[in-house]
Coordinates of C-alpha atoms in Angstrom, one line a residue:
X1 CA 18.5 -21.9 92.0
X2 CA 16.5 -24.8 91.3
X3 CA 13.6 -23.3 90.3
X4 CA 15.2 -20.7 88.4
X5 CA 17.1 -22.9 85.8
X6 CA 13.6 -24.7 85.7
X7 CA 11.8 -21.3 84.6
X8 CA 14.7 -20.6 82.2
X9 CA 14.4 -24.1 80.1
X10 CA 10.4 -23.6 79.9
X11 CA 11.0 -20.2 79.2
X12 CA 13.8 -21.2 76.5
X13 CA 11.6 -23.9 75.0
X14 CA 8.2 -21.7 75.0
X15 CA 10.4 -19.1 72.7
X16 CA 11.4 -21.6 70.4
X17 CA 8.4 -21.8 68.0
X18 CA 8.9 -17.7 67.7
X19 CA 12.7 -18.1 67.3
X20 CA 12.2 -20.4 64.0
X21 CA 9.1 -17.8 62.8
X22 CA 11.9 -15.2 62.9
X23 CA 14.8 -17.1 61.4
X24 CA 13.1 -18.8 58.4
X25 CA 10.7 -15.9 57.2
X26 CA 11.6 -12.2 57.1
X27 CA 9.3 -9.3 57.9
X28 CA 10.2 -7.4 54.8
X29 CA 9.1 -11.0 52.5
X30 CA 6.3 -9.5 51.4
X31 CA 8.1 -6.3 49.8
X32 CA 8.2 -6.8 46.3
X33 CA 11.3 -6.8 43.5
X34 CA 11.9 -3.3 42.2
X35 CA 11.8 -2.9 38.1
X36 CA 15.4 -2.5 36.6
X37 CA 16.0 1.5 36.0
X38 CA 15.5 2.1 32.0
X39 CA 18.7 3.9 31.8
X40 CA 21.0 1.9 34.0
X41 CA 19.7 -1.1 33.2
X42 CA 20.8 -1.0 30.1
X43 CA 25.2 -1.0 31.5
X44 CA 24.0 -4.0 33.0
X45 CA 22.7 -5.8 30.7
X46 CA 25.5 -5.2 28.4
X47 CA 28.4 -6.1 31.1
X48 CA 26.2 -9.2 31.4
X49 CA 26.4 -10.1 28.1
X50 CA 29.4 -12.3 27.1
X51 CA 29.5 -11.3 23.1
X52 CA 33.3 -9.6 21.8
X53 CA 31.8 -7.2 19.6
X54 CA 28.9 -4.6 21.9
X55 CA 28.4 -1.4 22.0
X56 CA 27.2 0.6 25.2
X57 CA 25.2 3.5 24.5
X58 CA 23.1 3.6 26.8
X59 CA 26.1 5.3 29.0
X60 CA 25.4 9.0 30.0
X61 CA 29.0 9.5 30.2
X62 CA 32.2 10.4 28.4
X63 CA 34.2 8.0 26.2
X64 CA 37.4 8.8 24.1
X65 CA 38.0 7.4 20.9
X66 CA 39.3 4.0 22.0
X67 CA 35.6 3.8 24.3
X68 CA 37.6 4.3 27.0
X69 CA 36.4 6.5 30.2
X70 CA 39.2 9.7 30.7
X71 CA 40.1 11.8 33.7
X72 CA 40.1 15.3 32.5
X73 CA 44.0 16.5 32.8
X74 CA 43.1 20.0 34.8
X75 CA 41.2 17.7 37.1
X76 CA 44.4 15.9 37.4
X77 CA 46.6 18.9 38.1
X78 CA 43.8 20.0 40.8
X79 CA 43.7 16.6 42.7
X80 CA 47.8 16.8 42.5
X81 CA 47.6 20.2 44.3
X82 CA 45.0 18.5 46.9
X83 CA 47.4 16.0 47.8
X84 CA 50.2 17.5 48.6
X85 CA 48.8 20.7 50.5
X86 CA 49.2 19.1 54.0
X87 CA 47.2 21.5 55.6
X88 CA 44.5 20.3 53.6
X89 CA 41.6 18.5 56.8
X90 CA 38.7 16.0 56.3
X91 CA 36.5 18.0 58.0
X92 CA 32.9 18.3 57.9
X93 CA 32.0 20.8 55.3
X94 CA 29.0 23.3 56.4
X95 CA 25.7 22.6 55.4
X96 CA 26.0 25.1 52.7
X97 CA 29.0 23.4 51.1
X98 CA 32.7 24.6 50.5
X99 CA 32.8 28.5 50.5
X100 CA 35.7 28.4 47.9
X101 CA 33.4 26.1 45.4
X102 CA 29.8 28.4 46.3
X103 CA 31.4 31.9 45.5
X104 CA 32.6 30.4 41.9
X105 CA 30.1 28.3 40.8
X106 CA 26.9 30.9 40.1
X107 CA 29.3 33.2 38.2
X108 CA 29.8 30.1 35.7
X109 CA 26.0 30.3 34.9
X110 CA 25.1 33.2 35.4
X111 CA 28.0 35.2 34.1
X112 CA 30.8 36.9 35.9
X113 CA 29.4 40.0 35.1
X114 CA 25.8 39.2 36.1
X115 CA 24.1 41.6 38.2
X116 CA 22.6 39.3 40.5
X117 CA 26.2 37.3 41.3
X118 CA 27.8 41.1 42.2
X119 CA 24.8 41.5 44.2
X120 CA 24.7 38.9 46.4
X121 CA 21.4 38.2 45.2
X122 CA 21.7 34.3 44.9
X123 CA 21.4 31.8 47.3
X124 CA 23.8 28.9 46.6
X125 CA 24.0 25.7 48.4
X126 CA 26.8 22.8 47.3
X127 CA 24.7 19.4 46.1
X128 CA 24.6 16.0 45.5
X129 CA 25.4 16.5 42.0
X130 CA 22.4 18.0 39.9
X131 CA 19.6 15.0 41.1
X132 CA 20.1 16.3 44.3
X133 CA 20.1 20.4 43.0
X134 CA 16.6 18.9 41.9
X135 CA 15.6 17.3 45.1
X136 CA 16.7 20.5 47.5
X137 CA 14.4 22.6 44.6
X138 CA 11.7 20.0 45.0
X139 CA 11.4 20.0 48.9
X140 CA 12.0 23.9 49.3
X141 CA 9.1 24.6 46.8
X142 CA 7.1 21.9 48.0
X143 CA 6.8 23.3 51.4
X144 CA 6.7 27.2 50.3
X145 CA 3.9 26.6 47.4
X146 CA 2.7 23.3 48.4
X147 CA -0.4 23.7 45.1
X148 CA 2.2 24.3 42.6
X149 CA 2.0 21.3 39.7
X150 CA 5.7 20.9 38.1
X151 CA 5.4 20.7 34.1
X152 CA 7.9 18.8 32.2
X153 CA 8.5 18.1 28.8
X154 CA 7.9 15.2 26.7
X155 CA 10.3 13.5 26.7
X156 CA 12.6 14.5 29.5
X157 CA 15.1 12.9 31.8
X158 CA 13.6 9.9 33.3
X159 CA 14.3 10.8 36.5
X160 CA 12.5 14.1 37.2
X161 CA 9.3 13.1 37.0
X162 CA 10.0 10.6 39.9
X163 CA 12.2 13.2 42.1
X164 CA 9.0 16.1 42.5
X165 CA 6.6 13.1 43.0
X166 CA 8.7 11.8 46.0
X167 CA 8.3 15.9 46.7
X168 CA 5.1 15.3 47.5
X169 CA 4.3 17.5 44.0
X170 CA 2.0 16.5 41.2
X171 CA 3.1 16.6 37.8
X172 CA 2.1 17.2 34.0
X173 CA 3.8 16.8 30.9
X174 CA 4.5 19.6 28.2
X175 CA 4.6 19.3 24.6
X176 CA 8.1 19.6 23.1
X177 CA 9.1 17.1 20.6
X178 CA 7.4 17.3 17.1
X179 CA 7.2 13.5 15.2
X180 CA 10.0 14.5 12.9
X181 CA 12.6 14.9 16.1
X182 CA 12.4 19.2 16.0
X183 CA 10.7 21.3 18.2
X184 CA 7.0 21.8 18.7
X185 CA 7.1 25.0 19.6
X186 CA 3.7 26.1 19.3
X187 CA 2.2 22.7 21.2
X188 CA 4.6 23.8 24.0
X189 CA 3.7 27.4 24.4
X190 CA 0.2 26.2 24.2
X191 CA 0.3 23.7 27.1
X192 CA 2.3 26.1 29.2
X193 CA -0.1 28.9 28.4
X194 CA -2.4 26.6 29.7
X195 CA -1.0 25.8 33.2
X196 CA -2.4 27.6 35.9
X197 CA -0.9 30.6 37.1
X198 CA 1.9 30.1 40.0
X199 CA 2.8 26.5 38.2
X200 CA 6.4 24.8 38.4
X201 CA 8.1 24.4 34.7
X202 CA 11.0 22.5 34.9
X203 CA 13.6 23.4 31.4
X204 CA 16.6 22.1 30.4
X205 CA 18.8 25.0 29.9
X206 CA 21.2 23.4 26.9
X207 CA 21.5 20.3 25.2
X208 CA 18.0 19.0 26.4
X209 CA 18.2 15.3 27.4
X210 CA 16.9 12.7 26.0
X211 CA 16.4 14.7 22.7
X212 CA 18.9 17.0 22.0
X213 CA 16.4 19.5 20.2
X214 CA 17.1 23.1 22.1
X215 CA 15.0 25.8 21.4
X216 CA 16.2 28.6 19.1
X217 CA 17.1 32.2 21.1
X218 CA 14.0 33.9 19.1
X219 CA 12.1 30.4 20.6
X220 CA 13.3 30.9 24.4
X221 CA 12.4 34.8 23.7
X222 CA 8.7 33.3 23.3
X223 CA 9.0 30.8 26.0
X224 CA 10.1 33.7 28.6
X225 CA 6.6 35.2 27.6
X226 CA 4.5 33.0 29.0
X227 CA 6.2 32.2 31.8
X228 CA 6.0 35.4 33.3
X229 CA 2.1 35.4 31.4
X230 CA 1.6 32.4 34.5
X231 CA 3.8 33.7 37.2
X232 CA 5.5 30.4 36.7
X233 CA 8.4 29.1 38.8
X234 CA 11.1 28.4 37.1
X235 CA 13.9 25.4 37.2
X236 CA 16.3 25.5 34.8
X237 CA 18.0 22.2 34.8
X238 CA 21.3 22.4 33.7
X239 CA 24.0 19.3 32.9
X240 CA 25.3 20.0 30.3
X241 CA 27.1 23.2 30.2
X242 CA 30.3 24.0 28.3
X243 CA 29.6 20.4 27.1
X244 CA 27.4 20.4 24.6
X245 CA 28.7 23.4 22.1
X246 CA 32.1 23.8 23.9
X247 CA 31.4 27.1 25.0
X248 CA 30.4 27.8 28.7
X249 CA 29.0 31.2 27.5
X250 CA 27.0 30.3 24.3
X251 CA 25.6 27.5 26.3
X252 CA 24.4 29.4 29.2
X253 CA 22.3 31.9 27.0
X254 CA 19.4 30.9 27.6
X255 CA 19.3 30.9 31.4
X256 CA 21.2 34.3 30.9
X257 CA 18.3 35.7 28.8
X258 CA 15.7 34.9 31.9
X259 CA 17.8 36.0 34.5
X260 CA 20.3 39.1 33.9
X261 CA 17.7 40.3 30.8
X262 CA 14.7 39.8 32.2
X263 CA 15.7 39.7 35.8
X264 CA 13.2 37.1 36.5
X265 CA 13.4 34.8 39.9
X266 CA 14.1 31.0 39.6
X267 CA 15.9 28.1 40.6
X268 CA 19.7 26.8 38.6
X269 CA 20.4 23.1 39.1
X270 CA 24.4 22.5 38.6
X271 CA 26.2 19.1 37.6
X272 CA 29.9 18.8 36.9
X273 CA 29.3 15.3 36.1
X274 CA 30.0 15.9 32.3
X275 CA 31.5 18.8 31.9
X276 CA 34.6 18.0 34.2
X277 CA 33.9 14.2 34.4
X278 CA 33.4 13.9 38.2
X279 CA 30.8 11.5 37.8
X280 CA 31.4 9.6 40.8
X281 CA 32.2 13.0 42.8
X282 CA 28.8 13.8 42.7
X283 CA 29.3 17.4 42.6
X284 CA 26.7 20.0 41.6
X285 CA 24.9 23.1 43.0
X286 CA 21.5 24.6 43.6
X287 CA 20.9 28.3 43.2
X288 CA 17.7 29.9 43.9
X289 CA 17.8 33.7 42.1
X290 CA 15.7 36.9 44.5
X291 CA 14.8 40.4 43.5
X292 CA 17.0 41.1 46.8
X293 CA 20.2 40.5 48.7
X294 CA 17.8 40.1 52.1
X295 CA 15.3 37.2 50.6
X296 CA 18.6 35.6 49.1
X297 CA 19.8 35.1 52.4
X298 CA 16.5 34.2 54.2
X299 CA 16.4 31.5 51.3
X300 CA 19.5 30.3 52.2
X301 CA 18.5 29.6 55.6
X302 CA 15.6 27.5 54.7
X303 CA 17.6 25.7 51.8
X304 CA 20.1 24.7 54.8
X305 CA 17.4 23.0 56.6
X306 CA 16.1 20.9 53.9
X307 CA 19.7 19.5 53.6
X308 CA 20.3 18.8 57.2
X309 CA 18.1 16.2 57.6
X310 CA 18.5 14.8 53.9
X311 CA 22.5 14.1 54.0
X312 CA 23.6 17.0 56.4
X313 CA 26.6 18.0 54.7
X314 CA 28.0 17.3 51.0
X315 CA 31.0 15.8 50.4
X316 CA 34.3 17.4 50.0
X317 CA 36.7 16.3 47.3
X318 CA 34.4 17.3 44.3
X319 CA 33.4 20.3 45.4
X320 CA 37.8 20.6 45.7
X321 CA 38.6 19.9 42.4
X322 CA 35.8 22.2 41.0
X323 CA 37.1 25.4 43.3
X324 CA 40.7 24.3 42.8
X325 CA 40.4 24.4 39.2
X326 CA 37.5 27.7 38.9
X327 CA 40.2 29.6 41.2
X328 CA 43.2 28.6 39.3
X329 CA 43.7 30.4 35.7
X330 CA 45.9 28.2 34.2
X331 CA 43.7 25.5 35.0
X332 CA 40.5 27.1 33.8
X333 CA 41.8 27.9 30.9
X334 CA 42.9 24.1 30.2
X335 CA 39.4 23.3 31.4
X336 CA 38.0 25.3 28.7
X337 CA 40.3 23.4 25.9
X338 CA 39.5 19.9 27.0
X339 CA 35.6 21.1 27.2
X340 CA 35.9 21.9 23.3
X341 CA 37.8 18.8 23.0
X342 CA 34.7 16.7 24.5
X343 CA 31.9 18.3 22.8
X344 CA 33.8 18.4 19.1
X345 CA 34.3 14.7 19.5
X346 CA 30.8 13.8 20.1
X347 CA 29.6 16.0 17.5
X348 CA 32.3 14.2 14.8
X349 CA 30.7 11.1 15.7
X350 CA 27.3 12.2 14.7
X351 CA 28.2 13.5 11.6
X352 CA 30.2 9.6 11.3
X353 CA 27.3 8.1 12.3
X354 CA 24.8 9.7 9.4
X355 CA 27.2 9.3 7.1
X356 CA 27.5 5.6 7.7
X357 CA 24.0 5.2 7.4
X358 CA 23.8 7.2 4.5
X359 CA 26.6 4.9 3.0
X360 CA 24.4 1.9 3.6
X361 CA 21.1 3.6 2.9
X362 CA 20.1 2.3 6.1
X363 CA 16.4 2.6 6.2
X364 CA 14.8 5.8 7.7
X365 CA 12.5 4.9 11.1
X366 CA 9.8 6.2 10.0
X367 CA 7.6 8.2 7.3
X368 CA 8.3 11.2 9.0
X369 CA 11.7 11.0 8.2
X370 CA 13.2 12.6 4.7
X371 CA 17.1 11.4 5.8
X372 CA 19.0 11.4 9.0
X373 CA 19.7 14.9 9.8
X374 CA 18.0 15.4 12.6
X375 CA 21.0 13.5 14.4
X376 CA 23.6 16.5 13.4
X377 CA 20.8 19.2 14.1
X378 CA 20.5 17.9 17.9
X379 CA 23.3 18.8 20.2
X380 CA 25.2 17.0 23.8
X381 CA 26.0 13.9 24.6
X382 CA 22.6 12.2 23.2
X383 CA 21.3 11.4 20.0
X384 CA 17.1 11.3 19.7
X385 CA 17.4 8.7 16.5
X386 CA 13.6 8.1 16.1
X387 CA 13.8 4.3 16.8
X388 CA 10.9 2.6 18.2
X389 CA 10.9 -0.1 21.1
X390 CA 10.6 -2.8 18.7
X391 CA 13.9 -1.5 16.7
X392 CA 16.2 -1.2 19.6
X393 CA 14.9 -4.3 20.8
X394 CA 16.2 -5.9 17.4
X395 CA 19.8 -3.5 17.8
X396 CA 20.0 -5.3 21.3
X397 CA 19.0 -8.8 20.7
X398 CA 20.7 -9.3 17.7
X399 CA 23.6 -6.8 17.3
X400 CA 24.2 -6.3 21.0
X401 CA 24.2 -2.4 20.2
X402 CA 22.2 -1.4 23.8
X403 CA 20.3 1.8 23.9
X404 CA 17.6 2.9 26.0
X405 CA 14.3 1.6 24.9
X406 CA 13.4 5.3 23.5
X407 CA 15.7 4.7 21.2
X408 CA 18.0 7.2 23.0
X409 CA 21.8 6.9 21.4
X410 CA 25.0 8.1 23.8
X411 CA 27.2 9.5 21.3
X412 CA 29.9 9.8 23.4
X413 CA 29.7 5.7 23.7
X414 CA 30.4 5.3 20.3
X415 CA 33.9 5.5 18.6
X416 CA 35.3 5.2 15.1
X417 CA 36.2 1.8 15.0
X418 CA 32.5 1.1 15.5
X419 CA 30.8 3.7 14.1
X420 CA 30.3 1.3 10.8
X421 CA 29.3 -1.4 13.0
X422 CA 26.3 0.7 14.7
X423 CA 25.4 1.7 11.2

């Protein structure tokens, strides 16, 4: 026993050097501090900053008119419904998702009418919201066209470019905003004309973020072109649906044109972030359009087992509130109201906003400019105002009116009582 406790202490006392190594400096020291993210960075910043009179719009989400964030009233009714149905579990959901949410949520972009939704012709799997629609899309094509390079516009939502490189996919850039804030249409049919055949182009199917330029139907007639000139998969990212115009219809016209026209294969990305305000639900969908029933299901399969080792199920309570309002008419038809309600808000406080700068004869951004109307002629939640770095640098620093650096306005983050102030 002796000798024992003796080989314990010079054990003990040999490990101490080691011991102090492993309390005083850790093995992940050497990784390094991440950059701030361009878009949420901005929130905080401006809940850091202690000034009574700010404005937030850098915020890609919905404010009322006293800047306030709402609950929409049929999501209320829904969640009501939720909590007293007592036979309602907390049960894993499939990999798939909820079966009540996936058999309603392709016929609200592709139509209840649409050919390939009767069909069975669409494989649907429940997401994290539409950044993970994107990241399912990005791993499934990834392994099943591994050479494919993903184009996407410039500008375009910050995050896409990152989500296909962590793919393992190479990306390019499209033209697609002209310098006076319309569309350059002809640079962007030239640089997708020039991808090579079998490459990934990623469009935004309304209310294109960060510009809100949307190509005219004539101009997504001309776009459908070349992409079946290049055999090109298609993603149609979509955010902003019902949200932007207030229609759910008119706003889905252009992925309507590509599929049930022109019966052409491609991925849908789905977010009811916006449009129903379940921004902290994160609740979306992925659908991936086949010629056939038989490849839809086959797709399926393989979508499934991207997701299982990703986050293995979604989560339930969006994907609730979504079905429970979809299945319910009353409450889709109160849906619909509060979506025009929404989207006629935001676009009164554009037209507010350029006439407030026309009151003051604020100072156009740039040469390019002949007056401000290219903030009424955009559409959704964003405004593309044309400001430089340098300008919203001065909006921030002085004013304490945050934007994102691109000079990127959330009009839903303004109100009336401010509208002058922004001006």
């Amino acid at each position: 026993p002796t000798m024992a406790r003796t080989h314990l202490l010079l054990a003990s006392v040999l490990l101490l050097p080691a011991l102090a190594t492993c309390t005083t400096t850790s093995r992940w020291s050497a990784v390094p501090q991440a950059p701030p993210d361009p878009i949420l960075g901005v929130a905080t910043a401006y809940n850091a900053d202690p000034a009574e009179m700010k404005v937030n719009l850098g915020i890609g989400a919905y404010r009322n008119n006293e800047g306030k964030p709402i609950v929409l009233r049929c999501v209320r009714e829904a969640e009501k419904k939720i909590a007293n149905d007592e036979t309602a579990m907390k049960e894993y959901l499939p990999i798939q998702g909820l079966e009540a949410f996936r058999k309603v949520t392709s016929a609200v972009i592709f139509g209840e009418d649409s050919p390939a939704v009767k069909e069975g012709r669409i494989a649907v799997v429940q997401s994290l919201s539409g950044t993970g629609a994107l990241r399912v899309a990005g791993e499934f094509i990834a392994k099943y066209n591994p050479g494919t390079t993903v184009y996407i516009s410039d500008p375009s939502w910050g995050n896409h470019h990152t989500i296909f490189q962590r793919c393992g996919l190479q990306t390019k850039k499209y033209r697609y905003l002209s310098e006076s804030m319309g569309l350059d249409i002809d640079g962007m049919l030239e640089d997708l004309r020039a991808a090579p055949e079998g490459s990934t182009f990623i469009l935004h199917t309304v209310a294109h973020n960060p510009t809100g330029v949307d190509p005219t139907q004539e101009q997504w007639k001309k776009i459908a072109e070349v992409c079946k000139e290049r055999n090109a998969i298609l993603v149609f990212d979509t955010a902003y649906q019902g949200y932007a115009s207030g229609n759910l219809e008119g706003d889905a016209w252009s992925l309507r044109y590509f599929a049930n026209e022109l019966d052409m294969e491609l991925f849908v990305t789905q977010s009811y972030s916006k449009n129903f305000g379940l921004y902290g639900e994160r609740i979306g969908a992925l659908n991936v359009l086949c010629k056939d029933k038989t490849t839809a299901d086959r797709v399926l399969s393989q979508l499934k087992t991207v997701v299982r080792p990703m986050y293995s199920s979604p989560q339930l309570h969006g994907a609730r509130l979504v079905a429970g309002v979809l299945n319910e008419p009353e409450l889709k038809s109160l849906w619909n109201v509060e979506l025009k309600e929404m989207a006629d808000r935001i676009n009164e406080m554009r037209t507010a906003l350029v006439g407030a700068l026309n009151d003051i004869k604020c100072p156009l951004p740039g040469p390019q400019f002949a007056d401000w109307s290219h903030i009424t002629r955009q559409i959704g939640m964003f405004a593309y105002t044309g400001l430089s770095e340098a300008h919203c640098k001065v909006l921030t620093d002085k004013y304490h009116i945050y934007c994102t650096k691109n000079g990127r306005f959330s009009m839903a983050g303004g109100n009336p009582g401010k509208v002058k102030d922004i001006a």
